[in-house]
Each structure stands twice: as C-alpha cells, then as structure tokens.
XYZ file of C-alpha atoms in Angstrom:
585
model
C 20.169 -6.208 -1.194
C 20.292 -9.292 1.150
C 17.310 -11.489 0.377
C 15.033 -11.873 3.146
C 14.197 -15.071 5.086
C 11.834 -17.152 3.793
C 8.796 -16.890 6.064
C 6.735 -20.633 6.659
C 3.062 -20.622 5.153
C 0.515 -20.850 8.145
C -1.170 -23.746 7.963
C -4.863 -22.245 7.812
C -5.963 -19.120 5.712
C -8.315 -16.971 7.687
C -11.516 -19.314 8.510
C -14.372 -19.816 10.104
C -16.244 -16.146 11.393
C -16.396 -15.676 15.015
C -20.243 -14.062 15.843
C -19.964 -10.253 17.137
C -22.722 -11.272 20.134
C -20.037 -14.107 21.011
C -17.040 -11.202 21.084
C -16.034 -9.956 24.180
C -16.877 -6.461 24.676
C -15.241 -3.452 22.979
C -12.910 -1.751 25.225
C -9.955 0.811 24.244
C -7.794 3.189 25.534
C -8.854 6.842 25.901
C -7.819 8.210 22.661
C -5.943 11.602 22.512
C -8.037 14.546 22.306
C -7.454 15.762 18.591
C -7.919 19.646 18.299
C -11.131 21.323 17.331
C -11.423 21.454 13.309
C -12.975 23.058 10.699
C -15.926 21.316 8.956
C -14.537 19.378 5.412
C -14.720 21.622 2.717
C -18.197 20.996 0.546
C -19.601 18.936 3.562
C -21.749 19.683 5.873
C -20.690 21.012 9.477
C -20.055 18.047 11.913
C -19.089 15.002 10.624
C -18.037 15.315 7.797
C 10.444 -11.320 -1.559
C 12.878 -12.701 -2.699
C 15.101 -16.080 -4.532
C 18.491 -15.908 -5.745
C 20.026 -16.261 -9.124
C 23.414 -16.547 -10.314
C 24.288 -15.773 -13.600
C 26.969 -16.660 -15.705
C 30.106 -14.206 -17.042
C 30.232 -12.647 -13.484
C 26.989 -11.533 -13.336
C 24.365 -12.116 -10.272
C 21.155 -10.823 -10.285
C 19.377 -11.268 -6.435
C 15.934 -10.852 -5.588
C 12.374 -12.824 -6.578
C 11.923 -13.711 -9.383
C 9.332 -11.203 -10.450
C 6.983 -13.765 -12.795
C 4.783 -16.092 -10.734
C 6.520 -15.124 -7.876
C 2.773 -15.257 -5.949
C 2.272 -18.659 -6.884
C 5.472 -19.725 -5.536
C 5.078 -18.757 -2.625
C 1.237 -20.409 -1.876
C -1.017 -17.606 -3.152
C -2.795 -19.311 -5.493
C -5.616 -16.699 -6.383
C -8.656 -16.459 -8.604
C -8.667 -14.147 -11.335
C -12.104 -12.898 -12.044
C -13.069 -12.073 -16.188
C -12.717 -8.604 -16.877
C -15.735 -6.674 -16.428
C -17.671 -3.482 -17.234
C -19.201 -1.574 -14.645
C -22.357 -0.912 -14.542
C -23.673 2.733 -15.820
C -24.176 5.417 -12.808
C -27.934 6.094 -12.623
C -28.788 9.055 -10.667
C -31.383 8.187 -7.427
C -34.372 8.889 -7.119
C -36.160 11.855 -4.729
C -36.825 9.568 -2.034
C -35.152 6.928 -0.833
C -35.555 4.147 2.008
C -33.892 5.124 5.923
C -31.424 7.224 5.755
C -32.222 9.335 2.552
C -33.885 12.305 4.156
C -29.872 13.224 5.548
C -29.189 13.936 1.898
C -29.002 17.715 2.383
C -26.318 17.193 4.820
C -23.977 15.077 2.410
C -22.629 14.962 -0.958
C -25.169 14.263 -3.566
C -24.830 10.984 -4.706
C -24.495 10.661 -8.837
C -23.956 6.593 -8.666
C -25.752 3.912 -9.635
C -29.266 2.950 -7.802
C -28.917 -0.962 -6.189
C -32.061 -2.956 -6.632
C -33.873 -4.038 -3.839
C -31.990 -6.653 -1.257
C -33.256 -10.177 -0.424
C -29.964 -11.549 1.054
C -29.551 -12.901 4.333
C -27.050 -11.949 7.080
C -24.202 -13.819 5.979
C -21.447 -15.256 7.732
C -20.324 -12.354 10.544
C -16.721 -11.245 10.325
C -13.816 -13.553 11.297
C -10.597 -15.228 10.339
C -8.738 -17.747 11.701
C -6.523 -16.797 14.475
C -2.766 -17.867 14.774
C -1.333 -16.811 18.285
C 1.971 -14.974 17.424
C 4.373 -13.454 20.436
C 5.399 -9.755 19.223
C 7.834 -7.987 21.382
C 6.188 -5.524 23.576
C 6.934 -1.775 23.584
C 9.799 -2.128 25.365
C 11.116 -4.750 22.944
C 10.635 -7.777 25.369
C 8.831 -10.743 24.125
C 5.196 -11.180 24.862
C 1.821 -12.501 23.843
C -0.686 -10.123 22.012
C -3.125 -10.318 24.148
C -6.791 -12.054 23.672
C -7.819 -10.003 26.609
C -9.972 -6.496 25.894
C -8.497 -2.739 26.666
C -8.879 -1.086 29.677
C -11.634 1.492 28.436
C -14.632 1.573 26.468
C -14.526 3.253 22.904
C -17.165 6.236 23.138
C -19.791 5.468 20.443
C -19.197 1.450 19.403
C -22.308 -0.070 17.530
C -23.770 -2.650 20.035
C -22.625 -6.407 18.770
C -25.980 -6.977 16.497
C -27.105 -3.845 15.863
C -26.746 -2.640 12.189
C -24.794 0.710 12.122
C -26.796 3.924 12.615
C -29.233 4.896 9.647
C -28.317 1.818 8.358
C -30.631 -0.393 6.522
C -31.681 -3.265 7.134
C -31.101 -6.561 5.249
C -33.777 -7.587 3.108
C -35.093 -3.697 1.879
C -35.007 -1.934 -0.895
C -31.672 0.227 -1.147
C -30.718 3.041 -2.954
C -26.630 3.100 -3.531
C -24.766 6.262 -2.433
C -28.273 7.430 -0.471
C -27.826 4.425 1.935
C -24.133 4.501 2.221
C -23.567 7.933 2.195
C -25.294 8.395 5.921
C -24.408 5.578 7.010
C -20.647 6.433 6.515
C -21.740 9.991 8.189
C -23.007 7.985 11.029
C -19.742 5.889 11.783
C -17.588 8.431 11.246
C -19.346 10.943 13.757
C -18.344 8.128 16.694
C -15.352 6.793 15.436
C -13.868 9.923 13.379
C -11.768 11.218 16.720
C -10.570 7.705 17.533
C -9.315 7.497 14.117
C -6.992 10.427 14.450
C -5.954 9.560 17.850
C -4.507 5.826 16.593
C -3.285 7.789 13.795
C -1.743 10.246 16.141
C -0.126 7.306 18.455
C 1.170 5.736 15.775
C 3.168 9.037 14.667
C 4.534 9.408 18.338
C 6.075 5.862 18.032
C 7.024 5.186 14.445
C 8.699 1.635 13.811
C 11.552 0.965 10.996
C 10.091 -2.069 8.545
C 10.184 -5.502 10.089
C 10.124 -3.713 13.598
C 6.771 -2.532 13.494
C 5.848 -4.849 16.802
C 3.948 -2.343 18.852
C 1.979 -0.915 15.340
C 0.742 -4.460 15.142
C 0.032 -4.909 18.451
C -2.333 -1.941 18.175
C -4.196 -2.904 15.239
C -4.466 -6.599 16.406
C -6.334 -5.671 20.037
C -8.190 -3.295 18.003
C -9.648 -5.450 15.619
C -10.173 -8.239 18.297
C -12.209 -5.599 20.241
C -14.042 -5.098 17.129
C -14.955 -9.230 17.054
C -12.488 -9.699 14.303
C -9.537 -12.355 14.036
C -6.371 -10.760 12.828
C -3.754 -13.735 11.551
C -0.298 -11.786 12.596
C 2.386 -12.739 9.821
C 5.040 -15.399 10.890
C 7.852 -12.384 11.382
C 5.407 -11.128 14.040
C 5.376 -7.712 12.309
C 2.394 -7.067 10.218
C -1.306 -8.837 9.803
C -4.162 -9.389 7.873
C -7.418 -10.194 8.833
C -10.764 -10.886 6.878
C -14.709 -9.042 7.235
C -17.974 -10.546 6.098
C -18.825 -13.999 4.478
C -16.869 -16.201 2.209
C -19.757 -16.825 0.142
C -19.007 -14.070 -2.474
C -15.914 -11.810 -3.945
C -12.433 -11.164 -2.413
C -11.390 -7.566 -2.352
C -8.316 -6.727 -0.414
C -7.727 -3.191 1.238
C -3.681 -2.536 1.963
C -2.032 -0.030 4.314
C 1.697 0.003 4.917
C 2.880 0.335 8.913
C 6.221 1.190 8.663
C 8.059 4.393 8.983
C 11.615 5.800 7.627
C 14.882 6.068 8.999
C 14.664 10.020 8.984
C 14.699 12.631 11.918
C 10.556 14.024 12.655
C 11.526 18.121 12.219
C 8.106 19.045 13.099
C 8.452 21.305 15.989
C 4.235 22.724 16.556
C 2.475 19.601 16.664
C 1.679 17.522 19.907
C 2.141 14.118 18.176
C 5.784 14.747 16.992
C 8.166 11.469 16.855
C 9.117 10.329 20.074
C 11.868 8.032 18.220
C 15.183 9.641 17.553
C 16.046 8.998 13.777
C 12.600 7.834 12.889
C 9.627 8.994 11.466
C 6.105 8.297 9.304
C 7.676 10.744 6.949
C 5.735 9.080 4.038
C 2.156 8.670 5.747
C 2.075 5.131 6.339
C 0.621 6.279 9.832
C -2.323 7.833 7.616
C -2.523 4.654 5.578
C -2.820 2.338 8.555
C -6.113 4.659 10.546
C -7.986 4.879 7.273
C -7.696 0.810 6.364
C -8.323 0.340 10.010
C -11.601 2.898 10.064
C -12.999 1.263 6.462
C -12.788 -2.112 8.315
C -14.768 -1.411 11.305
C -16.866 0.420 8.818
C -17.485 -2.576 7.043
C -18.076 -4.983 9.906
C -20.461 -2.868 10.850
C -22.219 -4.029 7.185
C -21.348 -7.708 7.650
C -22.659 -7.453 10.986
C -25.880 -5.942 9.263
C -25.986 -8.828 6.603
C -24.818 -6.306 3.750
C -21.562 -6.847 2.930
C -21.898 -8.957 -0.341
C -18.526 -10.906 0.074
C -15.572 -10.916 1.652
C -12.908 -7.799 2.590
C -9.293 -8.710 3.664
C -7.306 -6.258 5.373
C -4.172 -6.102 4.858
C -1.721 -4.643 7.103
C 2.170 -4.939 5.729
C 5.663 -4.652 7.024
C 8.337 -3.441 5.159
C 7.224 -1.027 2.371
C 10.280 0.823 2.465
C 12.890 -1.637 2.376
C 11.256 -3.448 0.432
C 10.206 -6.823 1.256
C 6.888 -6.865 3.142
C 4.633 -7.259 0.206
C 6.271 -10.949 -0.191
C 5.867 -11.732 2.762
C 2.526 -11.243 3.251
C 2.366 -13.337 -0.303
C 4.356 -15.719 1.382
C 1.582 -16.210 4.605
C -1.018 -16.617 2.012
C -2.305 -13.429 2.649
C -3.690 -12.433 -1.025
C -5.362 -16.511 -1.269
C -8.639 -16.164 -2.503
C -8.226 -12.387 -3.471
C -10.176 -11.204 -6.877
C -8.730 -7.511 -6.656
C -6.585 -4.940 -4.508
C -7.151 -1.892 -3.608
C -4.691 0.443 -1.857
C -4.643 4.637 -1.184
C -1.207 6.767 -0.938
C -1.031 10.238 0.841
C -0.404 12.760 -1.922
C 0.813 16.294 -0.222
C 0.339 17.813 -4.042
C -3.168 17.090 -3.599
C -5.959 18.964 -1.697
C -8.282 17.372 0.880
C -11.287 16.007 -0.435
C -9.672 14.903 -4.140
C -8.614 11.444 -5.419
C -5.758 11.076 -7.675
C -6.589 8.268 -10.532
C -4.532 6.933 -13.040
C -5.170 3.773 -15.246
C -1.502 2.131 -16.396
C 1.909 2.555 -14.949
C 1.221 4.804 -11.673
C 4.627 3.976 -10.236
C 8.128 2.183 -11.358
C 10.331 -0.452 -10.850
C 13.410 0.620 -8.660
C 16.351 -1.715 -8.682
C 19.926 -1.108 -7.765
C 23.056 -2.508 -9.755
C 26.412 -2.615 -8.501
C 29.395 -2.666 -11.380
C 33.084 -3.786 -10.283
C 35.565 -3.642 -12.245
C 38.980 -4.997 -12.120
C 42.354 -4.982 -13.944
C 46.032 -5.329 -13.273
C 46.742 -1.772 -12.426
C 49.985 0.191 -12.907
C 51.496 3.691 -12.963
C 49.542 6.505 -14.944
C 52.657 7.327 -17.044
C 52.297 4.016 -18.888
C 48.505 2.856 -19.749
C 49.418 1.420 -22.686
C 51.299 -1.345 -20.598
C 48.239 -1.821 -18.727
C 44.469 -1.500 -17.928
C 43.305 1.962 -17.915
C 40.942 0.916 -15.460
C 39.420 4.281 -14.766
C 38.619 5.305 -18.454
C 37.234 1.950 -18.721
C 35.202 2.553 -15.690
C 34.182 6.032 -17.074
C 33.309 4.554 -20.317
C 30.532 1.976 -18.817
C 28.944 4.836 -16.594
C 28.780 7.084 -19.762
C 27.445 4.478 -22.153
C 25.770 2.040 -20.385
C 23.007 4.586 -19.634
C 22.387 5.544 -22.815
C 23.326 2.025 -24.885
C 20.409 0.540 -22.667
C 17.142 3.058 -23.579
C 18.212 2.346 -27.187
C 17.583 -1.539 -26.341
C 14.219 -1.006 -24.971
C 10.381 0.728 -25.969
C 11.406 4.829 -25.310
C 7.446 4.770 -23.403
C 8.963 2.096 -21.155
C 10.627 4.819 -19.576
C 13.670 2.627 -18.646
C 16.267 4.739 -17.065
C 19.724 3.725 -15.317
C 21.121 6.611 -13.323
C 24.480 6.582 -11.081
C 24.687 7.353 -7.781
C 28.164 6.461 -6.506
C 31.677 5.802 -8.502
C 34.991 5.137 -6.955
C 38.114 4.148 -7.810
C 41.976 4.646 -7.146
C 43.825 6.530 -3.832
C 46.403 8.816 -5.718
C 46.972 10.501 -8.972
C 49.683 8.899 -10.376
C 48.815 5.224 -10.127
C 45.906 3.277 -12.349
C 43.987 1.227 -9.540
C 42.913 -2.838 -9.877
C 39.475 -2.156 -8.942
C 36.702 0.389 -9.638
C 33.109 0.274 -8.731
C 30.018 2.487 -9.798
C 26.391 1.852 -8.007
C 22.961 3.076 -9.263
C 19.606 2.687 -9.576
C 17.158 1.665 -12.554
C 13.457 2.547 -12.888
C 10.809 1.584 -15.413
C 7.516 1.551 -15.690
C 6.795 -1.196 -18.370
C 6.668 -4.553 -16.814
C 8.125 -6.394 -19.952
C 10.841 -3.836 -20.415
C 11.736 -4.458 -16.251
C 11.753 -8.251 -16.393
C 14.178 -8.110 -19.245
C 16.509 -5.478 -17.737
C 19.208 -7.581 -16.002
C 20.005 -9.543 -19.085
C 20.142 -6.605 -21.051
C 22.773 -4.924 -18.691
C 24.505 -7.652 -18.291
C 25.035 -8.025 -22.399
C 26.202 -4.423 -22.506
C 28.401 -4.435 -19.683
C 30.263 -7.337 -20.925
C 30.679 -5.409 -24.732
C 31.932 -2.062 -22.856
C 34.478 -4.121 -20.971
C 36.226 -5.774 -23.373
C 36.902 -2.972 -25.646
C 39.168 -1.653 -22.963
C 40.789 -4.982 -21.629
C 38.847 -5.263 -18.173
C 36.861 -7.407 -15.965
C 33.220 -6.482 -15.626
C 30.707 -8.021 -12.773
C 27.450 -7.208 -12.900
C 25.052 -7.585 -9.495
C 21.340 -6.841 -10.073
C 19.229 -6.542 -6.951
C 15.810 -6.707 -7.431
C 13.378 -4.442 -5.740
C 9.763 -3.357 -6.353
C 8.116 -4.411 -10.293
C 5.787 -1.193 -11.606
C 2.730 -0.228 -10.176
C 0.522 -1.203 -13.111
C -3.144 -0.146 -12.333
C -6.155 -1.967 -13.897
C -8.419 -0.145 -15.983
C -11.692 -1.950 -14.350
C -10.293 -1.597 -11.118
C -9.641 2.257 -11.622
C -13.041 2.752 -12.549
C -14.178 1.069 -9.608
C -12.534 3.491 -7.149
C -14.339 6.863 -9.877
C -17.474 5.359 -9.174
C -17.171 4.728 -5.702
C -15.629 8.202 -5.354
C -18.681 9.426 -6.984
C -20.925 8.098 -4.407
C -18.915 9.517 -1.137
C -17.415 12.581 -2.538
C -17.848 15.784 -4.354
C -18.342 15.992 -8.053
C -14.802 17.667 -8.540
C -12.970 15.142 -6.405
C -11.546 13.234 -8.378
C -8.163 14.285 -10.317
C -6.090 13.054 -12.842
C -2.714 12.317 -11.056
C 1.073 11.530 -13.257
C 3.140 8.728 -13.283
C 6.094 8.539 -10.572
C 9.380 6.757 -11.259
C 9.285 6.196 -7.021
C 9.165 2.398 -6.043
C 6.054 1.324 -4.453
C 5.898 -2.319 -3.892
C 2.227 -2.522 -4.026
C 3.268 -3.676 -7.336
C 4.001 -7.110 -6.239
C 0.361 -7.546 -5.590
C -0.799 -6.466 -8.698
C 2.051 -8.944 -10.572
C -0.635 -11.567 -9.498
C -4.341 -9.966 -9.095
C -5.892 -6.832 -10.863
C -6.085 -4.280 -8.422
C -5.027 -0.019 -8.553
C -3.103 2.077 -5.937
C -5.021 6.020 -6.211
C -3.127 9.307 -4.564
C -5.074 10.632 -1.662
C -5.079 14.477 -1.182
C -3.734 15.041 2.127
C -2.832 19.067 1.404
C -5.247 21.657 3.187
C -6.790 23.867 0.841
C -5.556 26.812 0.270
C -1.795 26.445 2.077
C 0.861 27.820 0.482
C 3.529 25.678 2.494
C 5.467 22.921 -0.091
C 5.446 19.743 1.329
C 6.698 16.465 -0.309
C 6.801 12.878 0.855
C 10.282 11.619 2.802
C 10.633 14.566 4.492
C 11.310 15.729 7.780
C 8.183 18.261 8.194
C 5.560 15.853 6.144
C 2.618 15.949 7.644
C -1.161 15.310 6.727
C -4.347 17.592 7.204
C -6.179 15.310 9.152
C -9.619 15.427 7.608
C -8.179 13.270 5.157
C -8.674 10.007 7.049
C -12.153 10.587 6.885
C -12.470 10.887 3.360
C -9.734 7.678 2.937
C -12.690 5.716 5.465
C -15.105 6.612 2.714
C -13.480 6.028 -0.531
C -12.010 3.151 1.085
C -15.163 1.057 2.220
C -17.337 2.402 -0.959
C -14.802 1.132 -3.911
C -14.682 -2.387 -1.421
C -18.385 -2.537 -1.761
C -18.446 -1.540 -5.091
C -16.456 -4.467 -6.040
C -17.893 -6.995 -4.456
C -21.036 -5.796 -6.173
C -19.691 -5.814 -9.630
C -20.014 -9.544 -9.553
C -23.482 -9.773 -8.142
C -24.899 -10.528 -4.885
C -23.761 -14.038 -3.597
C -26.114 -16.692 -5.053
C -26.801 -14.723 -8.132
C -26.772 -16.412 -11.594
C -26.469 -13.148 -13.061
C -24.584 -9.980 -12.197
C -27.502 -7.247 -11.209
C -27.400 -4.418 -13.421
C -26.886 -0.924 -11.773
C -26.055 -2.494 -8.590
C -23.227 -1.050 -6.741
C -23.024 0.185 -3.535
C -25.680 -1.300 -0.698
C-alpha cells in the first residue's frame, strides 16, 4: 500500500469558544420526512499513516511505524492514571426537574451526582481554519460561514438550557436528570437525525473523497455555534464542545463509504452513486456522533458539561489511512480517552456489545516474489524449481510463523493470490504469492515483519531461490481499556434497559480505531442495529446492509452519557478531589 501524503500540522488546535448568543441563527434544510415508526422496544411511546522502511536481504516493510507513531506526528497527549469508577448507587424517589418523567424512561440504576456548584463554563468552540472542499459537483469552493436556507424545527434558543434540563448550580441526580433531558432533545432533533443519516446514504463518498459529507457536518455544526477545524486534505473534521478547564474525551465516527454496488431495492434513500455505498454504517456512525454533539452543547451551553468533548469526524476508515491523519492535524492533542460505537447487524436494537481486550485485529498485507533462473520442467535438477519453492513458502510459512509467536496472539497469515509460470513444460523466473496477516496482540503485531522476513529467507535457501519480502502496514489491534469499557456499562446503565448490554467476540476485521488507542486509553463497543425479531441475515460489507433506524437514537444516548461519564470520573473542574458517586450531571 502506497503511503499517504504527509498532511501539514495546523498551526492552532481548536481554541478559544465562540458564545451561542454571538452565533448566527440556526437554519437547515428541510430534512426528509422519515416514515412513521414503532415506539423503541422497552421505551415509552414517542420519543424514545504512514513512514517508510527499508529493510535489508530484500525485504521492505511500508507503512507507520506503529510505536509512537502519535507523537510523531504532533499529538502529544495526556495520559490520565488509571482509575476506578465509582460504585452505581441507585436514586432516590424524588429527584430535582425532570424526575417526575421517570415512568416514561428507563429506570436509571447509576450512580447519584452530588449537588452542582459550577459555573457555566466556557461555551462550545474551536478554532476555525477556513478550508475550500470541492462542492457536490466536485468544483472547488468555500464551506460556507453563511447559515442554511431553513430553520431546524425544534432548536434550543442560543442560552436556554435544553428542555427539562437543570440548571447549573442544583442539586442533580445522575441518570434522573439526563435521562429526560436526552428524551427531550431527541423528541426535536430525533427526525433530523435520520434525515442527515438518510442524505448521507443517498450520496456515499469513497475515503479521502468524502467532500460533500464534510461539508454537511461542518454547516451543521456552525449552525449549532460550533467551530469545526476541517483536516488539511479537506475531507474530514473535528471540532471541540464545552470548556477547556477539565477532561478530554473524544467521540469518533467514520464518513466514508465502500467501493460496493447499494442492492437495496425498497428503501427511498438507496445509493444514488453507482459502485458506492455505506455498506458498513459509517452513515449511522456519522448522525449519532453528530446528534451526541448537539446534545452536549446543549449541556455546555447550560454550564454542565464538566470538560471538554472533541468530535471527531475521519476520512478514510476503509483504506486505511484517516486515523493518521487526523493524528497528524493534531486532532487527538489534549485527549485523556476515546470513545467510538460500530453498527453490529448481529445485534438487536436497544443492546450494546462490550468487550474489554483485543475487540478487533491487525490486518496487514505481504507480498512474496520470488525469483530464479528458470528452465524446462524435464530438468529441475539443472535449475531452480521455482514453483515447488514457491509452494513450499505458502505451505510453511503459515504455519512456521504461529509456532514463533503466543498461540492467544491469534497471529494468522493466510494467502489470497499465487501465480507463477505461462505453460506446463517450462519452470518460470518469477513467482509471487500475496496475503494478509491478522493479530490481535499488539506485541506479537509489532514483531511480525521481522519474523516473516527471518522465515522467508530460511525457506528460500533450502531450494536455491531469491526471496523478497514487502510488508505493508495497515491497522494495529483494537485493544479496549478495561476502565474505559466500564465507563461505556455504566453509562449504558443510565440510558438503557437493564438487559442492554451484551457480551460481544473478538473480530480478526481491521478497524483502525486502533491507531487511536496505540496512544490514549479509549474502547470501540458494537451497536445493535438488527430489529428485533427479523429473521433476515445481514452482515457488514454488503450490498443489502442496512440499519433499523431507532438505533441512532440509542447511539445519541450511549454516546453523550459514557462522554459525561468520563469527564466526571476525574471530578468536576476545580476539584482537589474526584467526587465519589458522581457520574452523569
């Protein structure tokens, strides 16, 4: 795999806040008119990167180096001490505004936050870097500073906390607060959700194309009184909510689609691209980190957002690449922990996959020449048998490398194309074989390419040919922190039902949220996106994927309660000591 260009480091990292009474007003398109649904199961009705390195003996191994990697490229981030979180203390009967609306949500069984004394802090804001991304018809232009040409039905008035919130300075239970105050948001902004999520279906983008998805997102969060910083490729942003005065957490979504033909034929918001489709739910991924940042400015807005929340909106996850990049802007700076959801079609609505460890692999491809002087089959012996030699390293090689490595590491090198020769009776020069290898222990991936390159050297020799070895580098394991798993089970436990969260396995597919967590603690958790009770089977990178969309209601909750949930865990801003039993606000 080529490696991508290098992109330059902005200057600034997201900055000073720009007030939402100083923000122009919201304005948006009309969104599309989603179809009438049934209420959420168990709710209630309504609302429910990349260096080079050659090696010696013919052997290159591309891609970034996968140790420090972060640092080298001007993320220099805090890493917080592990912590413990606090024990989940029912509520009590009654509760401050918003409590009596219990009967209409989930119960909460999460821990009770003492009473608040903070001040608003800063309002949400970044610094903004004017970027020209290629309009929808792919010629250059400005995102515009300028609002949308129609008001968004149901926007919180610049000022006003959200509806049933709380305001800053009383007492505050955890999930009873939040839990309405999600229900609230989500009854005015639910439809718009699926509507963006909808657009974005219609027009999928291939990775480092994604101009018009970041368009989108930009003029939406500017409507919102937020400063996106758009990444110096023009594809892809990230953009900060609340004060600096506290905790990082960053949220991720992924905005590009695959290379693969949309074969749903009974939905309105079918691909409109030939050859290209959100076949893996990126689209899903994108509305739901969207909806928990609105969500959340809302709280900063409201002075109760105890830090800060970085969205992060990234090119690329399929090819890979994008997750460097946004490194590369500085766009994880200053982050304590990441957080990140992935559409699950093996999961029902309304349930959280979790995993602590290895939730995904490493997937790198090698590609093996081989070359030798050739000759006629009726005399090897006066020659290279080039294709038994060939044979030989795609038979052992396999199996000669999980004996060099920890069997848990789950190391595995499988083939996916061998050639060599053009007739039957003559021994080629040249021979190639190209595969991939996945593992899920980090150690065990970092020393792969040297171990492949020692055995493919050993294999070669005993048969008299030249061996050359190039490693490309793509996507480290998906190793998920057990503090920062925990973090999304007791978040979960504040904004959904008591059986909703599930264990989920281990996948040997490359995610490369993995970069990320190479540098901060963070966890990626499987999102049910299966309606209950459907006896269709639907699996990710297919043509017919598709997504029951209650789910990007429930991703808007999980989402914004494991954010606030971290920045608790530290204690409120200011605080000498972390505030037992405080978690959600």
């Amino acid at each position: 795999m080529p490696a991508p260009e290098e992109p330059a480091v902005p200057g600034n990292p997201p900055g000073a806040a720009v007030p939402a009474h100083e923000a122009a007003p919201v304005h948006e398109a009309p969104p599309l008119a989603p179809p009438a649904r049934e209420p959420f199961p168990g709710r209630a009705a309504g609302r429910t990167a990349d260096s080079s390195e050659d090696n010696e003996d013919n052997t290159v191994t591309t891609g970034r180096r996968p140790s420090g990697s972060a640092v080298a490229q001007g993320a220099h981030m805090t890493h917080p001490r592990p912590g413990v979180m606090p024990g989940l203390e029912p509520p009590t009967a009654s509760g401050p505004a918003g409590s009596g609306r219990r009967d209409e949500a989930v119960p909460p069984s999460g821990p009770v936050a003492r009473e608040t004394a903070s001040a608003a802090g800063n309002p949400p804001g970044g610094e903004d870097v004017p970027q020209n991304i290629p309009g929808e018809t792919g010629q250059e232009g400005t995102v515009p500073d300028e609002t949308l040409a129609q008001p968004v039905t149901g926007e919180v008035v610049p000022g006003t906390p959200a509806p049933g919130a709380a305001s800053a300075g009383s007492a505050v239970l955890g999930g009873a607060v939040l839990q309405p105050q999600l229900d609230a948001f989500l009854a005015a902004h639910e439809d718009e959700l699926i509507a963006f999520r909808r657009d974005l279906h219609m027009h999928p983008e291939l990775g480092y194309s994604e101009y018009r998805t970041t368009r989108k997102l930009a003029e939406r969060l500017r409507a919102a009184g937020l400063k996106p910083v758009i990444l110096p490729k023009g594809t892809g942003l990230f953009c900060d909510v609340g004060p600096a005065d506290g905790g990082t957490v960053a949220l991720r979504a992924d905005i590009d689609a695959l290379p693969l033909q949309d074969e749903k034929a009974d939905v309105p918001y079918r691909s409109t691209v030939p050859g290209v489709a959100h076949a893996c739910g990126h689209d899903a991924h994108t509305a739901m980190v969207l909806g928990a940042g609105l969500f959340l400015a809302q709280q900063a807005e409201a002075g109760l957002l105890p830090g800060r929340v970085r969205l992060l909106f990234q090119p690329a996850e399929e090819t890979p690449g994008g997750a460097l990049d946004v490194m590369a802007a500085g766009g994880i700076a200053g982050v304590d922990r990441a957080f990140a959801l992935h559409c699950d079609p093996r999961i029902e609505v309304g349930q959280l996959g979790l995993r602590t460890g290895p939730i995904t692999a490493a997937c790198d491809k090698v590609y093996v020449k081989v070359t030798g002087p050739g000759g006629h089959t009726a005399r090897p012996h006066l020659t290279a048998d080039l294709v038994y030699a060939l044979a030989k390293i795609v038979t052992e090689l396999p199996s000669a490398l999980s004996r060099r490595v920890d069997p848990r590491s789950s190391l595995s090198l499988v083939w996916g194309r061998v050639s060599a020769g053009s007739v039957a009776n003559a021994i080629p020069d040249d021979g190639i074989a190209e595969g991939t290898v996945r593992c899920l222990d980090d150690d065990a991936w970092h020393r792969a390419p040297e171990m492949m390159k020692a055995l493919l050297q050993s294999v070669a020799a005993a048969y008299d040919v030249e061996a050359s070895l190039e490693y490309v580098r793509g996507v480290p394991p998906t190793v998920n922190e057990a503090t920062s798993v925990q973090m999304f089970r007791d978040a979960a436990a504040q904004v959904m039902s008591e059986d909703g969260v599930v264990p989920t396995p281990q996948s040997l597919g490359g995610e490369d949220f993995g970069w990320y967590l190479e540098s901060i603690p963070g966890a990626l958790a499987r999102l049910g996106v299966r309606t209950p009770g459907s006896s269709g089977e639907y699996d990710l990178h297919r043509g017919d994927f598709d997504v029951d969309e209650r789910c990007l209601a429930v991703g808007v909750r999980v989402l914004s309660a494991t954010a606030l949930t971290a920045l608790w865990e530290g204690g409120r801003p200011g605080d000498a000591e972390p505030i037992e039993g405080a978690a959600l606000a």
